[in-house]
Coordinates of C-alpha atoms in Angstrom, one line a residue:
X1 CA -7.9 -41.2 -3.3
X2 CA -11.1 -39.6 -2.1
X3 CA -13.7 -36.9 -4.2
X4 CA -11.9 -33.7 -3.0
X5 CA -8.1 -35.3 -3.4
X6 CA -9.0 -36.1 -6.7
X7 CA -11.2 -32.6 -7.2
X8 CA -7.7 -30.9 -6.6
X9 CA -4.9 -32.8 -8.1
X10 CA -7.3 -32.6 -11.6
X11 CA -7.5 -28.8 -10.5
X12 CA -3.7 -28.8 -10.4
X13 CA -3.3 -30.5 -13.6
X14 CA -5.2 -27.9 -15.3
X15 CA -3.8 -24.6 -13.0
X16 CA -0.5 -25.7 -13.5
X17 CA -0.5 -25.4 -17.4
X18 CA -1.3 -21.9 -17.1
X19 CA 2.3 -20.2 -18.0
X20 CA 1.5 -17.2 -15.7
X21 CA 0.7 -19.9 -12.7
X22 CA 3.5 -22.2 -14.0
X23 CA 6.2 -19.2 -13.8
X24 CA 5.7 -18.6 -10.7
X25 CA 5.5 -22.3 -9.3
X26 CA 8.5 -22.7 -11.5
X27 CA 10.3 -19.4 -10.0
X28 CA 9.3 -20.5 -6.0
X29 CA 10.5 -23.7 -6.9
X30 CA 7.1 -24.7 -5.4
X31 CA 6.3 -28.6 -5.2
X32 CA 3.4 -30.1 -6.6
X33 CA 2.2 -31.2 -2.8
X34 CA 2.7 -27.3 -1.8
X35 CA 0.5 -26.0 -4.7
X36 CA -2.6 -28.7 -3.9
X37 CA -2.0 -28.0 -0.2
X38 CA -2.9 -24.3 -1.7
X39 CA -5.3 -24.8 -4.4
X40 CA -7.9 -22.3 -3.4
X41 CA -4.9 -19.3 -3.5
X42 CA -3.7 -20.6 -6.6
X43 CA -7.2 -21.1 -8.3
X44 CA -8.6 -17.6 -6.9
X45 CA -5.7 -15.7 -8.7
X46 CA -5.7 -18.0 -12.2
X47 CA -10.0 -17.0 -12.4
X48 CA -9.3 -13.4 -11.6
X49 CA -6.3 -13.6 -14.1
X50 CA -8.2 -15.1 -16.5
X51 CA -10.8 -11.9 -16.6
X52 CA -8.0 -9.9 -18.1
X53 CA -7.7 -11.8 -20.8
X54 CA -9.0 -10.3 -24.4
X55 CA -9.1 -7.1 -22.3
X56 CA -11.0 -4.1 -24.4
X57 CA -9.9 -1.7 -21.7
X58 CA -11.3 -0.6 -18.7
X59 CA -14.6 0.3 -19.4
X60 CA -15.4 -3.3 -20.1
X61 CA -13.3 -4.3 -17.3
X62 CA -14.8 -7.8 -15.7
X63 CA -12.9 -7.7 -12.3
X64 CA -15.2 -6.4 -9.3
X65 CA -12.8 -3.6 -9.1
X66 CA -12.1 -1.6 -12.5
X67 CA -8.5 -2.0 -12.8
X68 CA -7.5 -3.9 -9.6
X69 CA -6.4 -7.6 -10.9
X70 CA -5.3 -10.7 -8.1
X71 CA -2.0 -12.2 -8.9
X72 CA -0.2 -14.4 -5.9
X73 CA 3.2 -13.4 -4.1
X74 CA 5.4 -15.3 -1.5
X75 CA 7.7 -14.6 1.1
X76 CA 7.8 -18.3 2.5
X77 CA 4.0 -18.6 2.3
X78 CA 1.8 -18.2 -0.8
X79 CA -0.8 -15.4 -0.6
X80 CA -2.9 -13.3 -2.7
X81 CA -2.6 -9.5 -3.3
X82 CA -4.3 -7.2 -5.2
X83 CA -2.4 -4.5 -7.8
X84 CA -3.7 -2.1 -10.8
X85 CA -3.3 -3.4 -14.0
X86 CA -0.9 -1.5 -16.8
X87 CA -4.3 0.2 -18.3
X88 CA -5.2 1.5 -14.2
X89 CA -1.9 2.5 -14.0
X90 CA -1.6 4.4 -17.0
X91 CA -5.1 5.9 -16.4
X92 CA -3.9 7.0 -13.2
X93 CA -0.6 8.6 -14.9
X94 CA -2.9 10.3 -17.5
X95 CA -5.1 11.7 -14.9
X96 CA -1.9 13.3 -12.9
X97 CA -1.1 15.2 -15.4
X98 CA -3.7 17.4 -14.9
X99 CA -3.0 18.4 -11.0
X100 CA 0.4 18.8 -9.0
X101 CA -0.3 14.4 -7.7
X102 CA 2.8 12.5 -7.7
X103 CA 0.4 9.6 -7.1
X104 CA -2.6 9.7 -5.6
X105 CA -4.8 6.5 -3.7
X106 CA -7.2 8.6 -3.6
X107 CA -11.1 7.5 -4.1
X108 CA -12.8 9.6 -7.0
X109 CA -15.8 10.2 -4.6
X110 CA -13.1 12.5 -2.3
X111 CA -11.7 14.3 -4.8
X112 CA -13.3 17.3 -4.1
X113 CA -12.9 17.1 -0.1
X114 CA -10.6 19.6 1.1
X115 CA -9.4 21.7 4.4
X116 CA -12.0 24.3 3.7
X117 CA -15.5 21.7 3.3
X118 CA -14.1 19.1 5.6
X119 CA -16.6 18.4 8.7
X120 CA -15.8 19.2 12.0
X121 CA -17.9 17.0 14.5
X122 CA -15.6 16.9 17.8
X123 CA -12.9 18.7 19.5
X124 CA -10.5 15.7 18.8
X125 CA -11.0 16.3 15.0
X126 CA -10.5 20.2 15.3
X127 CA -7.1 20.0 16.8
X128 CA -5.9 17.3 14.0
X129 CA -7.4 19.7 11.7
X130 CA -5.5 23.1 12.7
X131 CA -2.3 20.5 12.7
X132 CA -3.0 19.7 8.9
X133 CA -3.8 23.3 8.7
X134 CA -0.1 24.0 9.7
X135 CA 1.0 21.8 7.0
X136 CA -0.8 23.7 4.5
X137 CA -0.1 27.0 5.6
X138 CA 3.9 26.4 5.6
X139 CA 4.0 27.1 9.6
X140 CA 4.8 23.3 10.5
X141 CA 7.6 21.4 8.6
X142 CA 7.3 18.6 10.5
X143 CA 5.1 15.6 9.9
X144 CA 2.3 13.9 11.6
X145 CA 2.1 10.0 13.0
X146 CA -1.6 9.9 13.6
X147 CA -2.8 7.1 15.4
X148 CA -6.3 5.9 16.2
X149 CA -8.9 3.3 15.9
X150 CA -10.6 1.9 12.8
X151 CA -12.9 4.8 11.6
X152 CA -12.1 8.1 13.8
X153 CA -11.3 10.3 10.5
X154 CA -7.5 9.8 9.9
X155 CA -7.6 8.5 6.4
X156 CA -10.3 11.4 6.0
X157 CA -8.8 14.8 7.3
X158 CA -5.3 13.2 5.1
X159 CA -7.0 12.9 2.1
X160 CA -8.5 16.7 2.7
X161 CA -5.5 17.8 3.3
X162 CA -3.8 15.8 0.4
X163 CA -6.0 17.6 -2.0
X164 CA -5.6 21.0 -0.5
X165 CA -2.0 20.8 -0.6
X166 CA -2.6 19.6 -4.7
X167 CA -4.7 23.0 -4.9
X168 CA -2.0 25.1 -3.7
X169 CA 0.1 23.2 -6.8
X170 CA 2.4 21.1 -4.1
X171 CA 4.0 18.0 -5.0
X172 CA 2.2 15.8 -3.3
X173 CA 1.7 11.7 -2.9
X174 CA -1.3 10.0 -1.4
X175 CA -0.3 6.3 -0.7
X176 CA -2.1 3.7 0.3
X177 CA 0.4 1.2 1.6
X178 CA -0.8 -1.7 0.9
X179 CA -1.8 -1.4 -2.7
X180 CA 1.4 0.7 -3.0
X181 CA 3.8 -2.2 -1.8
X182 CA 2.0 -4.4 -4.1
X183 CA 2.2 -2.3 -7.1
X184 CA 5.7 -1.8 -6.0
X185 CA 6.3 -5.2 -6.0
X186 CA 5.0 -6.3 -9.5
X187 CA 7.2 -3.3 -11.0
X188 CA 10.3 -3.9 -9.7
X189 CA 9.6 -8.0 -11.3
X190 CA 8.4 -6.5 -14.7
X191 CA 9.4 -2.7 -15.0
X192 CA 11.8 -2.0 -13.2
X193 CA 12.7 1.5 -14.7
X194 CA 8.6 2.3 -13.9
X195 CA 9.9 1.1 -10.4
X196 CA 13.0 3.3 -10.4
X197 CA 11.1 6.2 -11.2
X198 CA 7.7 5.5 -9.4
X199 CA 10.1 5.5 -6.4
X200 CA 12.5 8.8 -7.4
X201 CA 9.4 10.8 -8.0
X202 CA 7.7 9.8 -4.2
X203 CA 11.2 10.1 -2.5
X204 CA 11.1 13.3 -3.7
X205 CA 8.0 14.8 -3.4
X206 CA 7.4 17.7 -1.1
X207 CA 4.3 16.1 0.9
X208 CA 4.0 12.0 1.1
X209 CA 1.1 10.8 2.9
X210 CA 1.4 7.2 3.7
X211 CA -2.1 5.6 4.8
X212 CA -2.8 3.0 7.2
X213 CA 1.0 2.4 8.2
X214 CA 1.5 -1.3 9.1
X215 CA -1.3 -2.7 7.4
X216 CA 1.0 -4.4 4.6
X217 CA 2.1 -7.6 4.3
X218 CA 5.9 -7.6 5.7
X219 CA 8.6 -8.9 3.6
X220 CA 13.2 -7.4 3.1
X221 CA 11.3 -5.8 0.3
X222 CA 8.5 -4.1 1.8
X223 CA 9.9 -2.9 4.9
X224 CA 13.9 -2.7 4.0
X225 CA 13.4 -1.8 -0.1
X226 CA 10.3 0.1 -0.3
X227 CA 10.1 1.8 3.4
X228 CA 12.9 2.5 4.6
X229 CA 14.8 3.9 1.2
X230 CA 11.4 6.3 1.1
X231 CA 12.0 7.2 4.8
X232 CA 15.5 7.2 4.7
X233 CA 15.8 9.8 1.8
X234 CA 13.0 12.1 3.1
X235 CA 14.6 12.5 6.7
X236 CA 17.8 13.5 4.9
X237 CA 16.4 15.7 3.0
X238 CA 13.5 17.4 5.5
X239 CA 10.8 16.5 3.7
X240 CA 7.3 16.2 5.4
X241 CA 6.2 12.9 5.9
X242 CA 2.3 12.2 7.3
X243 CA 1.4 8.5 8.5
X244 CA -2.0 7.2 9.6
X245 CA -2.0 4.3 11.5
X246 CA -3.7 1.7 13.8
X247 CA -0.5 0.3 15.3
X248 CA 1.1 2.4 18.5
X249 CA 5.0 2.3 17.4
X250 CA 5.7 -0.5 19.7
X251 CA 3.6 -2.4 18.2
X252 CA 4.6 -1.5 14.2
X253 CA 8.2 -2.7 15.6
X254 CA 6.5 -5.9 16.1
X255 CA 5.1 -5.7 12.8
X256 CA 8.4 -4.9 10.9
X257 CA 10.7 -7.3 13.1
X258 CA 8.4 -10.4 11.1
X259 CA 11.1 -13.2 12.0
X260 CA 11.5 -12.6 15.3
X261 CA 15.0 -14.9 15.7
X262 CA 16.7 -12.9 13.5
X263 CA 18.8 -9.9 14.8
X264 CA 18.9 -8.6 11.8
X265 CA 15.6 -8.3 11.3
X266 CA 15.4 -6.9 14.9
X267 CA 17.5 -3.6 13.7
X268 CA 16.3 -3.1 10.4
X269 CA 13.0 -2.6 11.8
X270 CA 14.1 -0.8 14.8
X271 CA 16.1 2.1 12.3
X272 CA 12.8 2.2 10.5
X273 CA 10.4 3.0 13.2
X274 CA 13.6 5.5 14.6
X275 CA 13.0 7.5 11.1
X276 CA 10.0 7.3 11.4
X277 CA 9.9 9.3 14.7
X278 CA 12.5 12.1 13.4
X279 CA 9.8 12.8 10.6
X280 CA 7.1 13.0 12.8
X281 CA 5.3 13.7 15.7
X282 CA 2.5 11.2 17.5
X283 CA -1.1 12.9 17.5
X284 CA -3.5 10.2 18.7
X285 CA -6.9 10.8 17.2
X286 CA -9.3 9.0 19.6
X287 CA -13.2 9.1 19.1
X288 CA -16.1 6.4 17.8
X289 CA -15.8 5.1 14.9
X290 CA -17.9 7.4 12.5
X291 CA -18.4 5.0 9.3
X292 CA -20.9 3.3 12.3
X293 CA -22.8 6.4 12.4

């Protein structure tokens, strides 16, 4: 046995005592080869686990994001994923009291952006803009699929519109998908009435904004669970629906198929994407990428 086979199964040993790492090796029914093969997941997660323990809240928070804590998930494959904490979450809830959010993703720093400060810099941004301005006004109904490169101002003129439509004391919902799906994931594991209602509450809303569509990782849950039972109930219902995204819908098919031998995989993602389309019209926001500039 060489220095680093050794290094790991010791590394094991001690990671596998850990009832938090042992659950879920235990739940996976994971073998002891599988978690050495990945150590460096499993070890990652126990260290940034082990920063929430003796928490004193989240002003002393130790993790490089106040609030944001990285536990492990698997859908075939172990991988990491990062997800608020009950004390984030219940900050968040606190704070949402005070404004029309259903739940907001969005950074403190933008809070105060809005339809009427936003910038303007191109002619490509001013039409997005008078379409969010629709929105906000009550003369469009229908939502938005924006699609563009990495940096254009999607995620930007959303979150200005996000807090305008707040303002106006809308029920609105600013989700990141990615952290959503992951918070959405650890609830429905270890609250699932928090789940029930986290869910009610955006299925209901009267504006969702989901950010950067298709950047999630895929999984029944995600796509079938999460996404569609959203989508599903909001294109009953005609309730405006906003994506940003990087992925043409051809591609996000791609995305949501994920095992591409299985047929029924091939469907469920094919009625997503066909929701998807009744909620929303394609604006493609082209442009440089302005966090460059």
């Amino acid at each position: 046995m060489d220095r680093v086979e050794k290094y790991n199964r010791n590394l094991y040993e001690r990671l596998s005592k850990d009832s938090e790492i042992k659950d879920f090796i235990n739940k996976h029914g994971l073998s002891e080869d599988y978690v050495i093969g990945h150590i460096n997941l499993f070890n990652a997660c126990y260290e940034s686990l082990a920063l929430c323990r003796d928490c004193d809240g989240l002003a002393s928070c130790k993790q490089k994001r106040k609030g944001e804590v990285m536990s492990l998930a698997y859908d075939g494959t172990v991988y990491q994923e990062l997800s608020y904490c009950d004390k984030k979450l219940k900050q968040m809830d606190d704070s949402r009291i005070l404004n029309h959010f259903i739940y907001s993703d969005i950074p403190k720093e933008f809070e105060k952006l809005s339809l009427d400060n936003i910038p303007l810099p191109d002619d490509e941004i001013k039409k997005l803009f008078l379409l969010c301005f629709d929105i906000l006004s009550g003369q469009r109904n229908k939502g938005l699929y924006i699609l563009g490169d990495l940096g254009v101002g999607k995620t930007y003129m959303c979150m200005a519109l996000a807090n305008s439509l707040n303002l106006k004391g809308e029920s609105t919902a600013f989700v990141k998908c990615t952290s959503f799906i992951n918070n959405m994931r650890r609830l429905v594991v270890n609250d699932s009435a928090s789940y029930d209602r986290t869910m009610a509450k955006i299925k209901e809303c009267k504006y969702l904004i989901l950010d950067d569509l298709g950047s999630e990782s895929v999984s029944s849950f995600s796509r079938d669970d999460v996404l569609f039972d959203l989508l599903d109930y909001r294109m009953e219902h005609k309730l405006c629906t906003v994506f940003t995204t990087n992925l043409p819908k051809k591609d996000l098919y791609l995305h949501y198929v994920y095992d591409k031998n299985d047929n029924s995989s091939k469907m469920r993602a094919k009625r997503l994407i066909e929701r998807i389309g009744v909620l929303s019209d394609e604006y493609v926001l082209s442009g440089n990428n302005k966090r460059l500039v």
